[in-house]
Structures are given as C-alpha cells and as structure tokens.
Short mmCIF file of C-alpha atoms in Angstrom, two decimals:
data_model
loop_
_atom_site.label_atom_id
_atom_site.label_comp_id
_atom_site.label_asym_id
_atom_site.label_seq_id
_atom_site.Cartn_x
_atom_site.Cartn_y
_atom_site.Cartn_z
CA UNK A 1 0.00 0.00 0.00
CA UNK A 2 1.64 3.29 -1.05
CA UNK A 3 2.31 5.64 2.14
CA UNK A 4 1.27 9.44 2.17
CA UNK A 5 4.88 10.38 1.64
CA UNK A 6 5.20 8.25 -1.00
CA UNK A 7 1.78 9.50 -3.15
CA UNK A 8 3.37 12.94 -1.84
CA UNK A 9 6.63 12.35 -3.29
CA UNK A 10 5.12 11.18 -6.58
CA UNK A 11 2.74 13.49 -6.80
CA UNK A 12 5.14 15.89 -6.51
CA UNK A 13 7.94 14.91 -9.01
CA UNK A 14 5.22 14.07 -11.87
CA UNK A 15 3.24 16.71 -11.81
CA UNK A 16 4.14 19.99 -9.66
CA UNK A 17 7.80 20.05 -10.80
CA UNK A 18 7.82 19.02 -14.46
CA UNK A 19 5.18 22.34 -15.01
CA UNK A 20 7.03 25.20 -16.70
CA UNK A 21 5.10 27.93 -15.12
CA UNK A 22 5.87 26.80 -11.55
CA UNK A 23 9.82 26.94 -11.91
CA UNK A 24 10.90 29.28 -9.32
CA UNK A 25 8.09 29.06 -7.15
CA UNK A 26 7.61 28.46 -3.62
CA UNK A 27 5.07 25.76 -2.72
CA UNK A 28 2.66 26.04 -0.20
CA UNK A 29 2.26 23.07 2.08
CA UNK A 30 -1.43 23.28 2.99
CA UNK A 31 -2.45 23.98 -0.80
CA UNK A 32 -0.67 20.65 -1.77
CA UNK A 33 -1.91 18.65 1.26
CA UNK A 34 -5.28 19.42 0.06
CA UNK A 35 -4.82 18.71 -4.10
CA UNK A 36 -3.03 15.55 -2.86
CA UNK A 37 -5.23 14.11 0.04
CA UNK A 38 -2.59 13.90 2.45
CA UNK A 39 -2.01 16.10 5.65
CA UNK A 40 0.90 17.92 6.06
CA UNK A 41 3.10 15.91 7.62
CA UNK A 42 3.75 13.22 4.22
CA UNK A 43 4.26 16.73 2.23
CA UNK A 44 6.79 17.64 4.38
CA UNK A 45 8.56 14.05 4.32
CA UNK A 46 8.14 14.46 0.36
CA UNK A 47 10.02 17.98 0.21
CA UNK A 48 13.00 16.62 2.40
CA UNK A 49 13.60 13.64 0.23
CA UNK A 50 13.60 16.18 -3.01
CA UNK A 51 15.62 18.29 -1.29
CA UNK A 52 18.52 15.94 -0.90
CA UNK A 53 17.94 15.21 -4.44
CA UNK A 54 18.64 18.83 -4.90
CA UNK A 55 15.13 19.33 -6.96
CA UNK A 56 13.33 21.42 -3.88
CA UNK A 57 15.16 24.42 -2.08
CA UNK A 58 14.11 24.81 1.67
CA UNK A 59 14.15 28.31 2.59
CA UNK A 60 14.01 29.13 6.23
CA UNK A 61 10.79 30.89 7.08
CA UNK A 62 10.02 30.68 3.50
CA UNK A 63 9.80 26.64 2.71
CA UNK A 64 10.43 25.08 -0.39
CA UNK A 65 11.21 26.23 -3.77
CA UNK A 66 10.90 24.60 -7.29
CA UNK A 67 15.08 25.00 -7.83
CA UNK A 68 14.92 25.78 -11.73
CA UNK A 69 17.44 23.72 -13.75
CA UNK A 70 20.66 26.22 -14.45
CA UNK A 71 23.01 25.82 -17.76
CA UNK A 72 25.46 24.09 -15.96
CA UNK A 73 23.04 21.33 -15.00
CA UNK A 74 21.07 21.31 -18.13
CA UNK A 75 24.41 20.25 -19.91
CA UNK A 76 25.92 17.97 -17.56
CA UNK A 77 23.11 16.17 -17.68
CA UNK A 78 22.39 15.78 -21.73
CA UNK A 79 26.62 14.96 -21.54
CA UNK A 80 25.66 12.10 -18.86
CA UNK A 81 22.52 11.00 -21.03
CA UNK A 82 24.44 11.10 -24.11
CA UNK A 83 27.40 8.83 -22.41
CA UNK A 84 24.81 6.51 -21.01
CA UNK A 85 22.65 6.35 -23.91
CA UNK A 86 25.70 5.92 -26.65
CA UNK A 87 26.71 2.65 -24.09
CA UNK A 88 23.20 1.09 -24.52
CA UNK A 89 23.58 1.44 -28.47
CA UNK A 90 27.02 0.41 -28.93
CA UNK A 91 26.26 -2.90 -26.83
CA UNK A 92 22.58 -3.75 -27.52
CA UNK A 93 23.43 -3.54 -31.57
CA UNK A 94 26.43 -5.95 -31.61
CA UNK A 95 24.10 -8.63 -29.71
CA UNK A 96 21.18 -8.65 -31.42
CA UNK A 97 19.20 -7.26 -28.21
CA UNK A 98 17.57 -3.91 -29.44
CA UNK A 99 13.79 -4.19 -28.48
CA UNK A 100 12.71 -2.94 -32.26
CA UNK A 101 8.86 -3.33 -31.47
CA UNK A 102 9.29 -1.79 -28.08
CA UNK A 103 10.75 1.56 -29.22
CA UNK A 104 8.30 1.46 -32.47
CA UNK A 105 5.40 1.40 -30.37
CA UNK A 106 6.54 3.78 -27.69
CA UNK A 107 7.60 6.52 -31.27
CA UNK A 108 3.61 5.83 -32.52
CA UNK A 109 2.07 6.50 -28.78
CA UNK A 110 4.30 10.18 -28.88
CA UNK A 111 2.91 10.18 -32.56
CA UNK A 112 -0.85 10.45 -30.55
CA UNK A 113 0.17 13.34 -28.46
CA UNK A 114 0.34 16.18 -30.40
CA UNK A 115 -0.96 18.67 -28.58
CA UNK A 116 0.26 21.26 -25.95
CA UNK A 117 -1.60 20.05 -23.17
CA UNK A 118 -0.26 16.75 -23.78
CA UNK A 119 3.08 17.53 -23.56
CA UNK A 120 3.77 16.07 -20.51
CA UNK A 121 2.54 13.15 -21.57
CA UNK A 122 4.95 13.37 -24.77
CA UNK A 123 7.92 13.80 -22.25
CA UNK A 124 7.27 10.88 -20.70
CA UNK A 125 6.85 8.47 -23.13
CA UNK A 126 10.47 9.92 -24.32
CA UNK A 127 12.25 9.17 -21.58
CA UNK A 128 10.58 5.40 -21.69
CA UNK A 129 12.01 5.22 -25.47
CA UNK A 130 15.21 6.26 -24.41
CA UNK A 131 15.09 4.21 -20.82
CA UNK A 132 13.91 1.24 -22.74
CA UNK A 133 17.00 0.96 -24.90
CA UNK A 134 19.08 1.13 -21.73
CA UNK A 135 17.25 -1.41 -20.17
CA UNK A 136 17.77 -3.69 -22.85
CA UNK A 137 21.55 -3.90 -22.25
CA UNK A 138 20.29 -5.77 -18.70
CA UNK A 139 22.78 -3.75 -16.15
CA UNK A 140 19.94 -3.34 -13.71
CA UNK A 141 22.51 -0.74 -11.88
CA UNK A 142 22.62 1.17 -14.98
CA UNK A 143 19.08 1.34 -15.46
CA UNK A 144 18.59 3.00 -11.77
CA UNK A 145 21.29 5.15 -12.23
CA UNK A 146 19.82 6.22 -15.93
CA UNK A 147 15.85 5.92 -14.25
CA UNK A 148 17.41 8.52 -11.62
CA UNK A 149 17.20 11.26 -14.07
CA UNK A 150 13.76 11.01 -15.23
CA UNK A 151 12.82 14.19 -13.35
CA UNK A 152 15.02 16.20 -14.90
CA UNK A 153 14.87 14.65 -17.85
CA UNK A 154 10.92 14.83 -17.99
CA UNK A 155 11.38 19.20 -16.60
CA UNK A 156 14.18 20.28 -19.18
CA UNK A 157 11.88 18.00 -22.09
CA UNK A 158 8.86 19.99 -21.21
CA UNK A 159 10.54 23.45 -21.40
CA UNK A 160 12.05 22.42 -24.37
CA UNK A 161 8.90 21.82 -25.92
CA UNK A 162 7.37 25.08 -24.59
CA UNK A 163 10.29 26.79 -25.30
CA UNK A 164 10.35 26.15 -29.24
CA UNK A 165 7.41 25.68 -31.40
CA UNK A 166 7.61 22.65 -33.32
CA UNK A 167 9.81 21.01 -31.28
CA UNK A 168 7.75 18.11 -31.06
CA UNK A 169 7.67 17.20 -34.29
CA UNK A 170 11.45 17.62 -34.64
CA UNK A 171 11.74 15.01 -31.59
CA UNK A 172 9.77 12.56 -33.43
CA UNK A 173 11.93 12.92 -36.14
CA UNK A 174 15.03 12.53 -34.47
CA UNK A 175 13.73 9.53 -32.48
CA UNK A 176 12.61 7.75 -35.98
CA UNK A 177 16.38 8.40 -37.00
CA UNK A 178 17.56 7.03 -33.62
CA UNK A 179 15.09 3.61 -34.30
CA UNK A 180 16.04 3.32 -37.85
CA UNK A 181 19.73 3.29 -37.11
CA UNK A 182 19.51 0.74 -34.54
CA UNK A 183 17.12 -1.24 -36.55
CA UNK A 184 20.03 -1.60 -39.36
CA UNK A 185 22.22 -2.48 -37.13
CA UNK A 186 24.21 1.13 -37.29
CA UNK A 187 26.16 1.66 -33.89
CA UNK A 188 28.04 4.71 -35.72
CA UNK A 189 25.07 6.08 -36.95
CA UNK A 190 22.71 5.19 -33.86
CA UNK A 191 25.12 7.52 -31.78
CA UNK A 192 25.77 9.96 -34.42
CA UNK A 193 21.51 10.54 -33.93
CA UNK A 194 21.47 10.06 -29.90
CA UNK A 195 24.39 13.09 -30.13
CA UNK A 196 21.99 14.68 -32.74
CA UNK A 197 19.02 14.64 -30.70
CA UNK A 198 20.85 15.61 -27.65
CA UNK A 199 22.61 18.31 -28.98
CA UNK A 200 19.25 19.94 -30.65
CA UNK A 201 17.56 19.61 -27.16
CA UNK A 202 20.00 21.53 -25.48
CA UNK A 203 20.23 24.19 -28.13
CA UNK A 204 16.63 24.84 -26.69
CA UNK A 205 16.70 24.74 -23.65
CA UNK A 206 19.90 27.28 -23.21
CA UNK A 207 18.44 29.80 -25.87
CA UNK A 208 14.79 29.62 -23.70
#
C-alpha cells in the first residue's frame, strides 16, 4: 500500500515540478496537502527527500522552492545521457538485443500526443524510449542510475517543448532516426543521432 509520503513524493515529481510555469516558485504546504489528500506531515517528508535530491530548495521561514534547472546542469546532464545512452547502443546492436517493437510502439504512442496540453505526456513516453534501450543492455545498476534522471529529464523536455514551437515534431523525427539506425544495425550512426538529438535539445533549452 503506497504511504502518504510516497503518493506525496510522486505526486510531486510528476506533476508539480515538471510544469514550466511553476519553476521558481515556492510551494505552499497546505495547498498541496489538500490537491493531494494527504495532511501535512507526508508533504513535508516528500520535500525533504527532493531536497537531498537537490530538486526542492528549503528556505528558512520561506519553505520550499521549485530550484529551476541552471546551464550548468542542463548540460551535464544531456553529456551524462548522451554517455549513457551511446553505451546502450554500442552494446545492444552488436548482440542482437535492441527491443525494435518496443521503441516502435513507444515513437507511434508520442505520434498520438500532439498537442500542448499533452506535452507532458509526450515527455514521458520519451524518456521510456530512451530508458527502454538502456534497459535492454540488462545492467539493472545502470538502469537505476539512468531511471534517476527522469525528473530532470521529464522538466528540461517539457521546457524544451514550450520553449520552441515545433519542437515536437522535430523530436519525433530525431527519435525515428535514432530507431532506424539501430534497426540496421548502425552503432556509428545510432550515436551519431542520440548526439543529434541531444545536442538539438540543449540548443533549446539554453536559448529559452
């Protein structure tokens, strides 16, 4: 049975902190104790453990801030995607093991969410097509360490997508070059589009 800190904590990470409009802002305690369900108490639990994952500030007398995602962060973190997710190419290609269907189905359910109040949604399912090809290289360490991003993965994807218009359809585009490579059994051109994609997505974000 999920606990109140836990529905606080997810609650929290999927749905307050991936909004663009909220980056900056200090959350009020009582206001999300009442959206959630919860009392006070499991919020408070929540914002500690986001804290130490650096995601919430806690101000004295103030309480907890949305921390915004700075340059520096935004590109260590496509550099530590783009290490990761050149890895999962470079071995699941040589041995046979890219899940082909997976990823093709995961590209058609983005296809479906087109629209701006979707996007989200769209995020999400992008970090599963990426996730998914890590997975497949079965290093179940990797895959936490890689699933550990997801929230700021899933944030800088959303501003990315509110920051340029379009951008959607260029994802889609550069995840169907991504699939196709891997499908041929590319690794040089499979990380020549992960670097692509990566690249383009952090153009974005540091120009927003």
């Amino acid at each position: 049975m999920t606990s109140g800190r836990e529905k606080a904590y997810a609650f929290l990470k999927e749905h307050v902190l991936t909004d663009p409009d909220r980056q900056g802002e200090f959350l009020s305690e009582q206001e999300l104790a009442d959206r959630i369900g919860v009392s006070r108490t499991p919020i408070r639990e929540a914002l500690l453990l986001l804290a130490a994952e650096d995601l919430v500030r806690l101000v004295p007398k103030r309480g907890a801030q949305i921390v915004p995602l700075s340059g520096r962060e935004i590109t260590e973190l496509m550099e530590l995607r783009g290490l990761v997710e050149r890895y999962a190419a470079g071995r699941i290609i040589p041995e046979g093991r890219a899940p082909l269907a997976e990823l093709a189905e995961l590209l058609e359910r983005q296809r479906a969410l087109s629209s701006p109040e979707q996007a989200r949604e769209f995020i999400a399912v992008d970090h599963l097509f990426h996730a998914t090809m890590v997975a497949a290289v079965g290093n179940e360490l990797l895959s936490r360490h890689y699933d550990g991003l997801r929230s700021r993965q899933i944030r800088a994807g959303v501003v990315a997508l509110y920051n340029q218009q379009g951008r959607q359809e260029a994802v889609l585009a550069e995840h169907q070059a991504i699939l196709e490579a891997v499908a041929s059994g590319d690794r040089p051109a499979a990380c020549a589009a992960i670097d692509g994609h990566l690249e383009t997505t952090l153009k974005v974000l540091l120009a927003g």
